[in-house]
Tab-separated table of N, CA, C and O in Angstrom:
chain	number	residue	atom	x	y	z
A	1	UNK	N	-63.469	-30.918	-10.464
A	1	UNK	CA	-63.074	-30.352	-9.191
A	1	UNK	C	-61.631	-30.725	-8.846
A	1	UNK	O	-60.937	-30.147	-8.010
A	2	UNK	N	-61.289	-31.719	-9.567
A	2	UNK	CA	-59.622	-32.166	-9.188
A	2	UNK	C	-59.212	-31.374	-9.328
A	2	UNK	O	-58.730	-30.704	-8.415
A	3	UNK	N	-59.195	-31.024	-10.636
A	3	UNK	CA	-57.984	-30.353	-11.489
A	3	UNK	C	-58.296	-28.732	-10.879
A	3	UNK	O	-57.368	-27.937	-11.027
A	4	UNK	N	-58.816	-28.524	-10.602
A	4	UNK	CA	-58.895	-27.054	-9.678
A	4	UNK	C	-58.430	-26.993	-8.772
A	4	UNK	O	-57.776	-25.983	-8.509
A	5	UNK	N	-58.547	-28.116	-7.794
A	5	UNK	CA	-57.455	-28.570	-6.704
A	5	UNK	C	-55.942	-28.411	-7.074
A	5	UNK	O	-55.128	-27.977	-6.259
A	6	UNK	N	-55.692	-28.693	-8.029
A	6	UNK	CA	-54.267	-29.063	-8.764
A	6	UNK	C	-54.153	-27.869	-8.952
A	6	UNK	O	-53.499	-27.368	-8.038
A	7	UNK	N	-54.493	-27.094	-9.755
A	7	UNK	CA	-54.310	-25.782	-10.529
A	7	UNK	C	-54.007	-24.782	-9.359
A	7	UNK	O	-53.048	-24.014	-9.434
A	8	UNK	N	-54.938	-24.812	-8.161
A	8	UNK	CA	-54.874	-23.885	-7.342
A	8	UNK	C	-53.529	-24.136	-6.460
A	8	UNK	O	-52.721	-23.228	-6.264
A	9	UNK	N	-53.340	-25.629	-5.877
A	9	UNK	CA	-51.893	-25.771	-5.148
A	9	UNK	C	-50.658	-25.445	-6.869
A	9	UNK	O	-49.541	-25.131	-6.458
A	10	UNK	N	-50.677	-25.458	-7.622
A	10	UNK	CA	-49.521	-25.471	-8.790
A	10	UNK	C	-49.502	-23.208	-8.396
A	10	UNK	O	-48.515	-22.575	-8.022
A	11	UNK	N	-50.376	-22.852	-8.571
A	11	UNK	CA	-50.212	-21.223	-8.503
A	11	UNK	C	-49.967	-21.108	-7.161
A	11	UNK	O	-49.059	-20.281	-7.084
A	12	UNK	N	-50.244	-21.447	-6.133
A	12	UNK	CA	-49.581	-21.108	-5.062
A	12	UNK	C	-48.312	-21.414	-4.710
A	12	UNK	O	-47.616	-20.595	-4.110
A	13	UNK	N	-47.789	-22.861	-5.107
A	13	UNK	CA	-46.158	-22.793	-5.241
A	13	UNK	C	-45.086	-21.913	-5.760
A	13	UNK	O	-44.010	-21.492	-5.336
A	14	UNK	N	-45.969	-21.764	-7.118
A	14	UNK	CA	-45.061	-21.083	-8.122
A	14	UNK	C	-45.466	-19.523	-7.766
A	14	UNK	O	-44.663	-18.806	-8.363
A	15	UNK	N	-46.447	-18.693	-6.989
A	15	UNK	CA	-46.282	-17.202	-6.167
A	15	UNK	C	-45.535	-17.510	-5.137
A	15	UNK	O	-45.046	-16.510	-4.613
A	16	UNK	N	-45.143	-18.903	-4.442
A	16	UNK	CA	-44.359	-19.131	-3.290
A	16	UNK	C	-43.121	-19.110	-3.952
A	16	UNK	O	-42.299	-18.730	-3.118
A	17	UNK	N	-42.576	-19.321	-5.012
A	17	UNK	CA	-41.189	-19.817	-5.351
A	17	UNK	C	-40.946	-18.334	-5.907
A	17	UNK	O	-39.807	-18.151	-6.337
A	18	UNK	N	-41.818	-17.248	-5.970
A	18	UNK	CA	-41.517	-15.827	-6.451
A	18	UNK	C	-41.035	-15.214	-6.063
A	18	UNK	O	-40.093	-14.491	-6.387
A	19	UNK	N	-42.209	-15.543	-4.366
A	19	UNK	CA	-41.689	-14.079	-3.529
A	19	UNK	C	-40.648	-14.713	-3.102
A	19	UNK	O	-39.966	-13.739	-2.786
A	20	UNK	N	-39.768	-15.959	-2.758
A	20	UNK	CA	-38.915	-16.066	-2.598
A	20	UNK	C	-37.282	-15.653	-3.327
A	20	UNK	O	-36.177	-15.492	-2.809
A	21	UNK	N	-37.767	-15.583	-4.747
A	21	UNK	CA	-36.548	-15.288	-5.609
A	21	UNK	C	-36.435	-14.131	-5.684
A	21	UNK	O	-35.405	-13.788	-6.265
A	22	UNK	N	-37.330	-13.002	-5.192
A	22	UNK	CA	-37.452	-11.772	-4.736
A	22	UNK	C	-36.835	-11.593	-3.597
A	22	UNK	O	-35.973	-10.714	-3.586
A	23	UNK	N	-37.047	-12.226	-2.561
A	23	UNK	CA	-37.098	-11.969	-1.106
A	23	UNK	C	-35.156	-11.656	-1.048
A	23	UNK	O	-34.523	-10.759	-0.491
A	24	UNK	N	-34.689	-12.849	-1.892
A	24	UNK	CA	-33.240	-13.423	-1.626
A	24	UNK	C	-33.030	-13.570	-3.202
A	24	UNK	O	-33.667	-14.374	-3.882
A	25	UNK	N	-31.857	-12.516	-3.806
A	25	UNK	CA	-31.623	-12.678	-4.937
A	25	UNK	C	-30.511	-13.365	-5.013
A	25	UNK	O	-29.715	-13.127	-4.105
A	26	UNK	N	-30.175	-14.177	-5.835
A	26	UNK	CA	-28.977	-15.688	-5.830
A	26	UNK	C	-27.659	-15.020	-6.563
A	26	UNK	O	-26.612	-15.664	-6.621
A	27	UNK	N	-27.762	-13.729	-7.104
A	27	UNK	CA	-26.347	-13.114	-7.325
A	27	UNK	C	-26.043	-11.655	-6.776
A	27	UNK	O	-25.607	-10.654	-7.344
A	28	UNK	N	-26.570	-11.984	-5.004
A	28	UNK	CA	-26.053	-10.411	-4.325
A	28	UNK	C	-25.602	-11.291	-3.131
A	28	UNK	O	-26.411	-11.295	-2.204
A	29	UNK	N	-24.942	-11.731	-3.026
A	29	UNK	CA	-24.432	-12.606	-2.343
A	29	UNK	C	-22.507	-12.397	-2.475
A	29	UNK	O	-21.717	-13.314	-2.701
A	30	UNK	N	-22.278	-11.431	-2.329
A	30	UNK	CA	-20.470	-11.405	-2.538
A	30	UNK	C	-20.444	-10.117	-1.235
A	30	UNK	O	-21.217	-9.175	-1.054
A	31	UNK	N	-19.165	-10.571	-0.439
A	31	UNK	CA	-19.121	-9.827	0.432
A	31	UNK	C	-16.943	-9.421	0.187
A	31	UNK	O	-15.967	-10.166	0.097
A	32	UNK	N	-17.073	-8.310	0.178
A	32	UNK	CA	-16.191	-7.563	0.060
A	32	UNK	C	-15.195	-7.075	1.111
A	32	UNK	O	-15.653	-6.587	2.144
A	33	UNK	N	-14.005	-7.154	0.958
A	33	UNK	CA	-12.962	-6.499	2.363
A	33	UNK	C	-12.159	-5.959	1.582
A	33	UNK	O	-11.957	-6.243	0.401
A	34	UNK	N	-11.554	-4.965	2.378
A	34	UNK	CA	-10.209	-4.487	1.710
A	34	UNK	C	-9.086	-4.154	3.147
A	34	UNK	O	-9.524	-3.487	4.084
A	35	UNK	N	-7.856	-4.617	3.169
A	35	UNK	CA	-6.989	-5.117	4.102
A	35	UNK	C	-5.638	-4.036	3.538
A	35	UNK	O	-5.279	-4.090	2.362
A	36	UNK	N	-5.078	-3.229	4.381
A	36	UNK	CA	-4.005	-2.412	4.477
A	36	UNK	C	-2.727	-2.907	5.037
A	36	UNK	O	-2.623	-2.831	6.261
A	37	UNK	N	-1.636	-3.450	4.301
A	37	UNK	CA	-0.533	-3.557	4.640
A	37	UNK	C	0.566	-2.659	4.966
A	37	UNK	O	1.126	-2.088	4.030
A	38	UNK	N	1.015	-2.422	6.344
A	38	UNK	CA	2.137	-1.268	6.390
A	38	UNK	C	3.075	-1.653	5.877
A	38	UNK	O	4.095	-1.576	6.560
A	39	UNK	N	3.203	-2.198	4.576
A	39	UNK	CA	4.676	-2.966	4.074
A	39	UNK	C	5.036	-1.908	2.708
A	39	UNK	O	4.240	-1.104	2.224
A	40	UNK	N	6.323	-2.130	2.290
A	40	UNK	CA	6.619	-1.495	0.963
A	40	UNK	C	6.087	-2.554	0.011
A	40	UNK	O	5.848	-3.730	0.282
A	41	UNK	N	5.947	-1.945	-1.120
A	41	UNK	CA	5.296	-3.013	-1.941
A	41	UNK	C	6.797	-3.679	-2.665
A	41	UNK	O	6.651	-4.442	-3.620
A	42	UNK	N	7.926	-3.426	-2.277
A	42	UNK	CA	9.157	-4.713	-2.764
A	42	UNK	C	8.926	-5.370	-1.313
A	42	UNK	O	8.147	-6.303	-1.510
A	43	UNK	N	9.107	-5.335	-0.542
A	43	UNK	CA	8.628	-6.463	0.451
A	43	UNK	C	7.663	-7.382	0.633
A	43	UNK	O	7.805	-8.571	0.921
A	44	UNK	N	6.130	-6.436	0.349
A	44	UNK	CA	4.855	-7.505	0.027
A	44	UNK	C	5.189	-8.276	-0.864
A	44	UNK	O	4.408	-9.142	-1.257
């Protein structure tokens, strides 16, 4: 009966650590601008 105890909290972490790497993917994370200078580009 332990080890069923064990087995059952070990699969629920690791479906917890899933839907998380789902939820929030760790390489969409870049945020983008683009900035207009009224300058000539020999001045910039």
């Amino acid at each position: 009966m332990h080890s069923f105890t064990a087995a059952t909290i070990l699969l629920a972490l690791n479906l917890g650590l899933l839907w998380l790497l789902m939820a929030a993917p760790l390489g969409r994370r870049t945020i983008r601008f683009s900035r207009v200078y009224p300058l000539s580009p020999d001045r910039l």
